[in-house]
Amino acid sequence: MAKLAFTKSKAFYDQYFRNPNPDKKSTHYCPGCGHGNVHKFIAEALEDFEVVDRSIIISPVGCSVFAYYYFDTGNIQAAHGRAAAVATGIKRTHPHSIVISYQGDGDLAAIGTAELIHAANRGENITIIFINNAIYGMTGGQMAPTTLIGQRTTTTPRGRDVHNEGFPIRVCEMLNSLEAPVYLERVSLHDTKHRAKARMAVRKAIKNQIDGKGFSLVEVLSPCPSGWKMDPVDSIKWIEQEMTKVFPLGVFRDKSKEVESFHFEKPQLPADQITDALGLSQLKVQHFEQSKPEEKYRNPGIKAAGFGGQGILLLGVALAQAGMLEGYQVSWIPSYGPEMRGGTANCHVHISEQPIGSPLVAFPDVLIAMNRPSLERFQNDVKEGGLIIYDSSLIDIEPSRQDVEIMPIPATRMADELGNTRIANMVVLGAYIGYTNALNKETVLATLDTIISRKRLIDINRQAIEKGYEFGYEMKQKASGK
Amino acid sequence: MAKELLKGNYAVVKGAILAGCRNYFGYPITPASEIAEAAAYYMPLVGGTFIQAESEVAAINMLYGAVSGGIRSMTASSSPGISLKQEGISYAAGAELPIVVVDIVRGGPGLGNIAPEQSDYNQIVKGGGHGNYKNIVLAPNSAQEMCDLTMLAFDLAFKYRNPAFILSDGFIGQMMEPVEFPEPRTDFPREDWALYGDAESKKNLISSIYLDPDELEEHNRKLQRKYQEIEENEVRYEEYHLDDAKFVLMGYGIVSRMLRSAVDTLRKEGLKVGMLRPLTLFPFPKKQIKELADRGAAFFVSEMSNGQMVDDVRLATELKVPVYFYGRMGGNVPTTEALIEQIKIYYQKS
């Protein structure tokens, strides 16, 4: 009984059913091409390591664009140069899968250089097999980043000229300057001995991934008789005599014994843990009584403005947060567009019984001005009958408007007296609600737990609001002639 | 359930995670960076992956790889970054991968500025990358919708195996509003087209290559049938005072909020105006527009652009009625007052 001396690896399809060619047994590669050898090394390794079922091969753009015709594994066809990024995506999604990015020199070292370097630098636990044949084969023999000096291609018809095209890129050497790669080796297909070495290198690069060692790349000097316009015999001679001079063979990096195995975990959390992680279960459903301000203080559009660092944005957030807790519709938006210039910080807040249209407050009912430029700039926008509150300890002018209510408050001085200049914003906030009753004081105080991240500062902010509230309340009493 | 006051950009990430998204790949860009920052914070807490990619191009291709694994995954960027991603989006459309992309639109062309615009309508709704494809495009106008429509984007993307976009702007992204979050989704079926790194799924190929012209044409016809199905089933819009309206205001995203206020004011003055706000830009509410046009209603469209959606409104009216346009650019936002003034001018004419 005859026994087959060679059998095809189980990592290859028996019939290449995806190949439109009627011959479903042969590959699409040219005679003398190196891709077939390397495909076989990969297939054998996957079979020997028993990982065929969990392997995913990334086909690039280039001659190996149809690698998926052959490998009986999961297959992804990537855009030109993007194989290392695509490999990153699928590997991180399914860390148990064995992901092999199979790329040529144009794909990997020209259009895909960034994706290569950064996948290597992140130490992605993937295997890259890099076929270096110093030419663009698929598109008909144009210059590659690895084309040798003086080598004629269809786009270097007089030979690669260093002044015009620069020098061949040495990928292994380049990657060897990075910390993360675990294994980098350049091999060649030019004779049996070197093919055996290449086979071992491919196996090692795959084994490293299975063991969770990290980024491995094998660069294979590979013949392209069609692109080089040589016969197969001359092609392998050319690799030996010319290519290996520019691209020396050998192991550039092997840390596979030193590094610890690492595999990403992708736990599937139950719903309650997801809610916890997003901070949603901590949100309390609290019921706060809605304030009952006079008609003219209802549904305010508020603009708060001052220097960066005065806590203007936080003041606005506190208003919006308190409004939300009292069941109002609210919106908050920081300064935008031309208003951003000039080192001032502004925000716009709506607190409304109705759905809010524009979140902008072009014409405020209430202007809170914490510095002179803000008062000067925005006072004329305030609606007739509106309210201007300004920090009289910092602003040495008075508002010129006669048709609005005005409450000067020495907020920064009051804050200093409490022991912290930076809480002037909360003094003003307190004064606003003390004056208008637009929100209840208890609600505003309740926002501090949420909006103040440094818990030791909550108490002093509370004092500031209380102090401001008293001030605003008394001002209102005076204004009403009480 | 309790509400949280937060920025639209954060609402996107929380909504995405609640919808089952477990991978985020992105590159920093104003005004979308908070989305990446929030993803960097939250993804690892829910067993997900966050990678700050080396480029927009790498980010969209990582997304391509991740979604090939059948797991809900996303990226976000702002206009110039989206231009860079267009290659990958075309590939995802061709390979029928349900990627979800958020575009927080800023001023252009070129470097433009970081203020809000709506000038990416054409590059998102009309394609942008090469080939005969369409994205599903959702246009939120509040922080709440940033959450809700992000969740919907994942559902629609996976239902139709098609890229889905959130088309928003710097305004909605930066604005804080109360958001009510639903319960997290946890049970997802295995996708029969995806690669899970196992024996059952290894037969699958993720690819957009069809070398044979007839095969590629058939693939394209299949895509067009899918888009038609989406147009038949997934149009979403909001109507406001349209019943007796003889003048229909249209805008999406932030502009729709000013238009709504304009309707309130103008109705009080006795003008018969109403608003039709598309929540889906593809599929576009063509039928609803045509019905209004057949009734003789004139249209007024406002966008923070040179007028991009307005072309689709004109097509949908079949040019039977006047369609007026008012746009602002460069990061300027039309105020309600300016809109009212414009609307009154055109209302008299129509």
PDB file of N, CA, C and O in Angstrom, chain B residues 105-158:
ATOM      1  N   VAL B 105     -19.008  67.307  15.287  1.00  0.00           N
ATOM      2  CA  VAL B 105     -18.593  68.147  14.154  1.00  0.00           C
ATOM      3  C   VAL B 105     -18.052  69.502  14.621  1.00  0.00           C
ATOM      4  O   VAL B 105     -18.616  70.138  15.514  1.00  0.00           O
ATOM      5  N   ARG B 106     -16.947  69.924  13.994  1.00  0.00           N
ATOM      6  CA  ARG B 106     -16.365  71.234  14.265  1.00  0.00           C
ATOM      7  C   ARG B 106     -16.215  72.008  12.971  1.00  0.00           C
ATOM      8  O   ARG B 106     -16.503  71.491  11.893  1.00  0.00           O
ATOM      9  N   GLY B 107     -15.749  73.246  13.090  1.00  0.00           N
ATOM     10  CA  GLY B 107     -15.687  74.128  11.931  1.00  0.00           C
ATOM     11  C   GLY B 107     -14.626  73.708  10.927  1.00  0.00           C
ATOM     12  O   GLY B 107     -13.520  73.353  11.288  1.00  0.00           O
ATOM     13  N   GLY B 108     -14.962  73.776   9.637  1.00  0.00           N
ATOM     14  CA  GLY B 108     -14.034  73.461   8.567  1.00  0.00           C
ATOM     15  C   GLY B 108     -14.200  74.465   7.455  1.00  0.00           C
ATOM     16  O   GLY B 108     -14.907  75.459   7.646  1.00  0.00           O
ATOM     17  N   PRO B 109     -13.596  74.259   6.271  1.00  0.00           N
ATOM     18  CA  PRO B 109     -12.750  73.106   5.917  1.00  0.00           C
ATOM     19  C   PRO B 109     -11.339  73.218   6.500  1.00  0.00           C
ATOM     20  O   PRO B 109     -11.003  74.237   7.093  1.00  0.00           O
ATOM     21  N   GLY B 110     -10.558  72.171   6.275  1.00  0.00           N
ATOM     22  CA  GLY B 110      -9.187  72.152   6.759  1.00  0.00           C
ATOM     23  C   GLY B 110      -9.145  72.129   8.271  1.00  0.00           C
ATOM     24  O   GLY B 110      -9.983  71.509   8.913  1.00  0.00           O
ATOM     25  N   LEU B 111      -8.200  72.837   8.816  1.00  0.00           N
ATOM     26  CA  LEU B 111      -8.100  72.855  10.267  1.00  0.00           C
ATOM     27  C   LEU B 111      -9.277  73.619  10.874  1.00  0.00           C
ATOM     28  O   LEU B 111      -9.706  73.327  11.973  1.00  0.00           O
ATOM     29  N   GLY B 112      -9.809  74.592  10.112  1.00  0.00           N
ATOM     30  CA  GLY B 112     -11.014  75.299  10.551  1.00  0.00           C
ATOM     31  C   GLY B 112     -10.864  75.816  11.964  1.00  0.00           C
ATOM     32  O   GLY B 112      -9.912  76.512  12.275  1.00  0.00           O
ATOM     33  N   ASN B 113     -11.808  75.419  12.816  1.00  0.00           N
ATOM     34  CA  ASN B 113     -11.665  75.739  14.236  1.00  0.00           C
ATOM     35  C   ASN B 113     -12.342  74.655  15.052  1.00  0.00           C
ATOM     36  O   ASN B 113     -12.788  73.653  14.509  1.00  0.00           O
ATOM     37  N   ILE B 114     -12.393  74.887  16.364  1.00  0.00           N
ATOM     38  CA  ILE B 114     -12.935  73.832  17.233  1.00  0.00           C
ATOM     39  C   ILE B 114     -14.358  74.150  17.679  1.00  0.00           C
ATOM     40  O   ILE B 114     -14.897  73.508  18.555  1.00  0.00           O
ATOM     41  N   ALA B 115     -14.959  75.148  17.059  1.00  0.00           N
ATOM     42  CA  ALA B 115     -16.327  75.523  17.424  1.00  0.00           C
ATOM     43  C   ALA B 115     -17.325  74.676  16.636  1.00  0.00           C
ATOM     44  O   ALA B 115     -16.986  74.089  15.614  1.00  0.00           O
ATOM     45  N   PRO B 116     -18.574  74.610  17.124  1.00  0.00           N
ATOM     46  CA  PRO B 116     -19.536  73.698  16.500  1.00  0.00           C
ATOM     47  C   PRO B 116     -19.981  74.116  15.096  1.00  0.00           C
ATOM     48  O   PRO B 116     -20.229  75.287  14.848  1.00  0.00           O
ATOM     49  N   GLU B 117     -20.029  73.154  14.205  1.00  0.00           N
ATOM     50  CA  GLU B 117     -20.650  73.336  12.881  1.00  0.00           C
ATOM     51  C   GLU B 117     -21.474  72.095  12.577  1.00  0.00           C
ATOM     52  O   GLU B 117     -21.420  71.103  13.317  1.00  0.00           O
ATOM     53  N   GLN B 118     -22.210  72.151  11.466  1.00  0.00           N
ATOM     54  CA  GLN B 118     -22.932  70.961  10.989  1.00  0.00           C
ATOM     55  C   GLN B 118     -22.498  70.663   9.552  1.00  0.00           C
ATOM     56  O   GLN B 118     -23.272  70.177   8.750  1.00  0.00           O
ATOM     57  N   SER B 119     -21.240  70.957   9.274  1.00  0.00           N
ATOM     58  CA  SER B 119     -20.759  70.900   7.896  1.00  0.00           C
ATOM     59  C   SER B 119     -20.282  69.515   7.478  1.00  0.00           C
ATOM     60  O   SER B 119     -19.761  69.350   6.381  1.00  0.00           O
ATOM     61  N   ASP B 120     -20.482  68.504   8.326  1.00  0.00           N
ATOM     62  CA  ASP B 120     -20.118  67.129   7.944  1.00  0.00           C
ATOM     63  C   ASP B 120     -21.299  66.350   7.399  1.00  0.00           C
ATOM     64  O   ASP B 120     -21.172  65.150   7.153  1.00  0.00           O
ATOM     65  N   TYR B 121     -22.451  67.002   7.231  1.00  0.00           N
ATOM     66  CA  TYR B 121     -23.633  66.275   6.737  1.00  0.00           C
ATOM     67  C   TYR B 121     -23.296  65.510   5.466  1.00  0.00           C
ATOM     68  O   TYR B 121     -23.540  64.311   5.356  1.00  0.00           O
ATOM     69  N   ASN B 122     -22.689  66.220   4.515  1.00  0.00           N
ATOM     70  CA  ASN B 122     -22.408  65.552   3.240  1.00  0.00           C
ATOM     71  C   ASN B 122     -21.445  64.387   3.405  1.00  0.00           C
ATOM     72  O   ASN B 122     -21.644  63.323   2.834  1.00  0.00           O
ATOM     73  N   GLN B 123     -20.368  64.593   4.183  1.00  0.00           N
ATOM     74  CA  GLN B 123     -19.376  63.514   4.265  1.00  0.00           C
ATOM     75  C   GLN B 123     -19.869  62.307   5.073  1.00  0.00           C
ATOM     76  O   GLN B 123     -19.305  61.233   4.966  1.00  0.00           O
ATOM     77  N   ILE B 124     -20.901  62.484   5.882  1.00  0.00           N
ATOM     78  CA  ILE B 124     -21.409  61.344   6.648  1.00  0.00           C
ATOM     79  C   ILE B 124     -22.654  60.753   5.986  1.00  0.00           C
ATOM     80  O   ILE B 124     -22.788  59.541   5.831  1.00  0.00           O
ATOM     81  N   VAL B 125     -23.586  61.624   5.602  1.00  0.00           N
ATOM     82  CA  VAL B 125     -24.867  61.126   5.087  1.00  0.00           C
ATOM     83  C   VAL B 125     -24.731  60.673   3.637  1.00  0.00           C
ATOM     84  O   VAL B 125     -25.367  59.716   3.203  1.00  0.00           O
ATOM     85  N   LYS B 126     -23.881  61.368   2.878  1.00  0.00           N
ATOM     86  CA  LYS B 126     -23.762  61.050   1.451  1.00  0.00           C
ATOM     87  C   LYS B 126     -22.657  60.043   1.165  1.00  0.00           C
ATOM     88  O   LYS B 126     -22.382  59.741   0.007  1.00  0.00           O
ATOM     89  N   GLY B 127     -21.979  59.577   2.196  1.00  0.00           N
ATOM     90  CA  GLY B 127     -20.891  58.629   1.947  1.00  0.00           C
ATOM     91  C   GLY B 127     -19.616  59.197   2.511  1.00  0.00           C
ATOM     92  O   GLY B 127     -19.388  59.166   3.710  1.00  0.00           O
ATOM     93  N   GLY B 128     -18.796  59.780   1.696  1.00  0.00           N
ATOM     94  CA  GLY B 128     -17.544  60.335   2.186  1.00  0.00           C
ATOM     95  C   GLY B 128     -16.370  59.483   1.774  1.00  0.00           C
ATOM     96  O   GLY B 128     -15.367  59.976   1.276  1.00  0.00           O
ATOM     97  N   GLY B 129     -16.478  58.200   1.971  1.00  0.00           N
ATOM     98  CA  GLY B 129     -15.486  57.268   1.431  1.00  0.00           C
ATOM     99  C   GLY B 129     -15.901  56.844   0.035  1.00  0.00           C
ATOM    100  O   GLY B 129     -16.917  57.305  -0.497  1.00  0.00           O
ATOM    101  N   HIS B 130     -15.125  55.927  -0.569  1.00  0.00           N
ATOM    102  CA  HIS B 130     -15.399  55.507  -1.934  1.00  0.00           C
ATOM    103  C   HIS B 130     -16.457  54.399  -1.977  1.00  0.00           C
ATOM    104  O   HIS B 130     -16.589  53.624  -1.040  1.00  0.00           O
ATOM    105  N   GLY B 131     -17.174  54.357  -3.076  1.00  0.00           N
ATOM    106  CA  GLY B 131     -18.103  53.246  -3.293  1.00  0.00           C
ATOM    107  C   GLY B 131     -19.553  53.612  -3.052  1.00  0.00           C
ATOM    108  O   GLY B 131     -19.879  54.681  -2.540  1.00  0.00           O
ATOM    109  N   ASN B 132     -20.439  52.660  -3.436  1.00  0.00           N
ATOM    110  CA  ASN B 132     -21.894  52.869  -3.359  1.00  0.00           C
ATOM    111  C   ASN B 132     -22.416  52.430  -2.005  1.00  0.00           C
ATOM    112  O   ASN B 132     -22.959  51.350  -1.873  1.00  0.00           O
ATOM    113  N   TYR B 133     -22.197  53.242  -0.997  1.00  0.00           N
ATOM    114  CA  TYR B 133     -22.660  52.802   0.320  1.00  0.00           C
ATOM    115  C   TYR B 133     -23.328  53.934   1.078  1.00  0.00           C
ATOM    116  O   TYR B 133     -23.202  55.090   0.711  1.00  0.00           O
ATOM    117  N   LYS B 134     -24.026  53.559   2.115  1.00  0.00           N
ATOM    118  CA  LYS B 134     -24.665  54.542   2.984  1.00  0.00           C
ATOM    119  C   LYS B 134     -24.448  54.165   4.450  1.00  0.00           C
ATOM    120  O   LYS B 134     -24.430  52.980   4.790  1.00  0.00           O
ATOM    121  N   ASN B 135     -24.297  55.163   5.270  1.00  0.00           N
ATOM    122  CA  ASN B 135     -24.264  54.963   6.714  1.00  0.00           C
ATOM    123  C   ASN B 135     -25.656  55.222   7.278  1.00  0.00           C
ATOM    124  O   ASN B 135     -26.376  56.068   6.771  1.00  0.00           O
ATOM    125  N   ILE B 136     -25.986  54.520   8.346  1.00  0.00           N
ATOM    126  CA  ILE B 136     -27.146  54.919   9.148  1.00  0.00           C
ATOM    127  C   ILE B 136     -26.684  56.118   9.970  1.00  0.00           C
ATOM    128  O   ILE B 136     -25.616  56.065  10.585  1.00  0.00           O
ATOM    129  N   VAL B 137     -27.451  57.220   9.948  1.00  0.00           N
ATOM    130  CA  VAL B 137     -26.990  58.446  10.618  1.00  0.00           C
ATOM    131  C   VAL B 137     -28.055  58.968  11.572  1.00  0.00           C
ATOM    132  O   VAL B 137     -29.180  59.255  11.154  1.00  0.00           O
ATOM    133  N   LEU B 138     -27.693  59.089  12.838  1.00  0.00           N
ATOM    134  CA  LEU B 138     -28.614  59.572  13.862  1.00  0.00           C
ATOM    135  C   LEU B 138     -28.143  60.923  14.378  1.00  0.00           C
ATOM    136  O   LEU B 138     -26.942  61.129  14.559  1.00  0.00           O
ATOM    137  N   ALA B 139     -29.097  61.828  14.614  1.00  0.00           N
ATOM    138  CA  ALA B 139     -28.745  63.199  14.970  1.00  0.00           C
ATOM    139  C   ALA B 139     -29.400  63.619  16.291  1.00  0.00           C
ATOM    140  O   ALA B 139     -30.533  64.094  16.304  1.00  0.00           O
ATOM    141  N   PRO B 140     -28.699  63.452  17.397  1.00  0.00           N
ATOM    142  CA  PRO B 140     -29.257  63.831  18.700  1.00  0.00           C
ATOM    143  C   PRO B 140     -29.300  65.342  18.889  1.00  0.00           C
ATOM    144  O   PRO B 140     -28.493  66.061  18.286  1.00  0.00           O
ATOM    145  N   ASN B 141     -30.222  65.812  19.744  1.00  0.00           N
ATOM    146  CA  ASN B 141     -30.245  67.253  20.041  1.00  0.00           C
ATOM    147  C   ASN B 141     -30.205  67.551  21.536  1.00  0.00           C
ATOM    148  O   ASN B 141     -30.518  68.656  21.947  1.00  0.00           O
ATOM    149  N   SER B 142     -29.835  66.553  22.331  1.00  0.00           N
ATOM    150  CA  SER B 142     -29.754  66.775  23.780  1.00  0.00           C
ATOM    151  C   SER B 142     -28.797  65.743  24.362  1.00  0.00           C
ATOM    152  O   SER B 142     -28.446  64.756  23.699  1.00  0.00           O
ATOM    153  N   ALA B 143     -28.393  65.961  25.607  1.00  0.00           N
ATOM    154  CA  ALA B 143     -27.532  64.975  26.265  1.00  0.00           C
ATOM    155  C   ALA B 143     -28.264  63.636  26.390  1.00  0.00           C
ATOM    156  O   ALA B 143     -27.677  62.571  26.218  1.00  0.00           O
ATOM    157  N   GLN B 144     -29.569  63.707  26.677  1.00  0.00           N
ATOM    158  CA  GLN B 144     -30.359  62.478  26.779  1.00  0.00           C
ATOM    159  C   GLN B 144     -30.318  61.689  25.464  1.00  0.00           C
ATOM    160  O   GLN B 144     -30.126  60.476  25.458  1.00  0.00           O
ATOM    161  N   GLU B 145     -30.485  62.403  24.358  1.00  0.00           N
ATOM    162  CA  GLU B 145     -30.453  61.698  23.067  1.00  0.00           C
ATOM    163  C   GLU B 145     -29.051  61.226  22.697  1.00  0.00           C
ATOM    164  O   GLU B 145     -28.907  60.274  21.924  1.00  0.00           O
ATOM    165  N   MET B 146     -28.015  61.897  23.220  1.00  0.00           N
ATOM    166  CA  MET B 146     -26.662  61.392  22.993  1.00  0.00           C
ATOM    167  C   MET B 146     -26.557  59.970  23.548  1.00  0.00           C
ATOM    168  O   MET B 146     -25.936  59.098  22.958  1.00  0.00           O
ATOM    169  N   CYS B 147     -27.186  59.741  24.696  1.00  0.00           N
ATOM    170  CA  CYS B 147     -27.229  58.394  25.269  1.00  0.00           C
ATOM    171  C   CYS B 147     -28.162  57.489  24.463  1.00  0.00           C
ATOM    172  O   CYS B 147     -27.765  56.435  23.978  1.00  0.00           O
ATOM    173  N   ASP B 148     -29.393  57.926  24.302  1.00  0.00           N
ATOM    174  CA  ASP B 148     -30.422  57.064  23.690  1.00  0.00           C
ATOM    175  C   ASP B 148     -30.080  56.695  22.247  1.00  0.00           C
ATOM    176  O   ASP B 148     -30.227  55.545  21.838  1.00  0.00           O
ATOM    177  N   LEU B 149     -29.635  57.683  21.475  1.00  0.00           N
ATOM    178  CA  LEU B 149     -29.374  57.392  20.059  1.00  0.00           C
ATOM    179  C   LEU B 149     -28.075  56.604  19.881  1.00  0.00           C
ATOM    180  O   LEU B 149     -27.932  55.855  18.917  1.00  0.00           O
ATOM    181  N   THR B 150     -27.120  56.773  20.807  1.00  0.00           N
ATOM    182  CA  THR B 150     -25.933  55.912  20.749  1.00  0.00           C
ATOM    183  C   THR B 150     -26.347  54.457  20.938  1.00  0.00           C
ATOM    184  O   THR B 150     -25.886  53.564  20.220  1.00  0.00           O
ATOM    185  N   MET B 151     -27.236  54.241  21.892  1.00  0.00           N
ATOM    186  CA  MET B 151     -27.720  52.868  22.120  1.00  0.00           C
ATOM    187  C   MET B 151     -28.440  52.345  20.886  1.00  0.00           C
ATOM    188  O   MET B 151     -28.219  51.207  20.458  1.00  0.00           O
ATOM    189  N   LEU B 152     -29.272  53.207  20.313  1.00  0.00           N
ATOM    190  CA  LEU B 152     -29.997  52.821  19.098  1.00  0.00           C
ATOM    191  C   LEU B 152     -29.025  52.543  17.948  1.00  0.00           C
ATOM    192  O   LEU B 152     -29.240  51.620  17.149  1.00  0.00           O
ATOM    193  N   ALA B 153     -27.947  53.326  17.880  1.00  0.00           N
ATOM    194  CA  ALA B 153     -26.974  53.145  16.798  1.00  0.00           C
ATOM    195  C   ALA B 153     -26.410  51.723  16.817  1.00  0.00           C
ATOM    196  O   ALA B 153     -26.259  51.089  15.763  1.00  0.00           O
ATOM    197  N   PHE B 154     -26.116  51.211  18.006  1.00  0.00           N
ATOM    198  CA  PHE B 154     -25.595  49.841  18.091  1.00  0.00           C
ATOM    199  C   PHE B 154     -26.643  48.832  17.632  1.00  0.00           C
ATOM    200  O   PHE B 154     -26.336  47.886  16.897  1.00  0.00           O
ATOM    201  N   ASP B 155     -27.887  49.047  18.067  1.00  0.00           N
ATOM    202  CA  ASP B 155     -28.943  48.105  17.676  1.00  0.00           C
ATOM    203  C   ASP B 155     -29.141  48.096  16.161  1.00  0.00           C
ATOM    204  O   ASP B 155     -29.239  47.029  15.546  1.00  0.00           O
ATOM    205  N   LEU B 156     -29.195  49.289  15.571  1.00  0.00           N
ATOM    206  CA  LEU B 156     -29.435  49.358  14.120  1.00  0.00           C
ATOM    207  C   LEU B 156     -28.229  48.831  13.350  1.00  0.00           C
ATOM    208  O   LEU B 156     -28.378  48.125  12.343  1.00  0.00           O
ATOM    209  N   ALA B 157     -27.030  49.169  13.820  1.00  0.00           N
ATOM    210  CA  ALA B 157     -25.819  48.703  13.140  1.00  0.00           C
ATOM    211  C   ALA B 157     -25.810  47.183  13.069  1.00  0.00           C
ATOM    212  O   ALA B 157     -25.568  46.590  12.007  1.00  0.00           O
ATOM    213  N   PHE B 158     -26.124  46.547  14.183  1.00  0.00           N
ATOM    214  CA  PHE B 158     -26.080  45.078  14.212  1.00  0.00           C
ATOM    215  C   PHE B 158     -27.290  44.471  13.513  1.00  0.00           C
ATOM    216  O   PHE B 158     -27.179  43.411  12.900  1.00  0.00           O
TER     217      PHE B 158
END
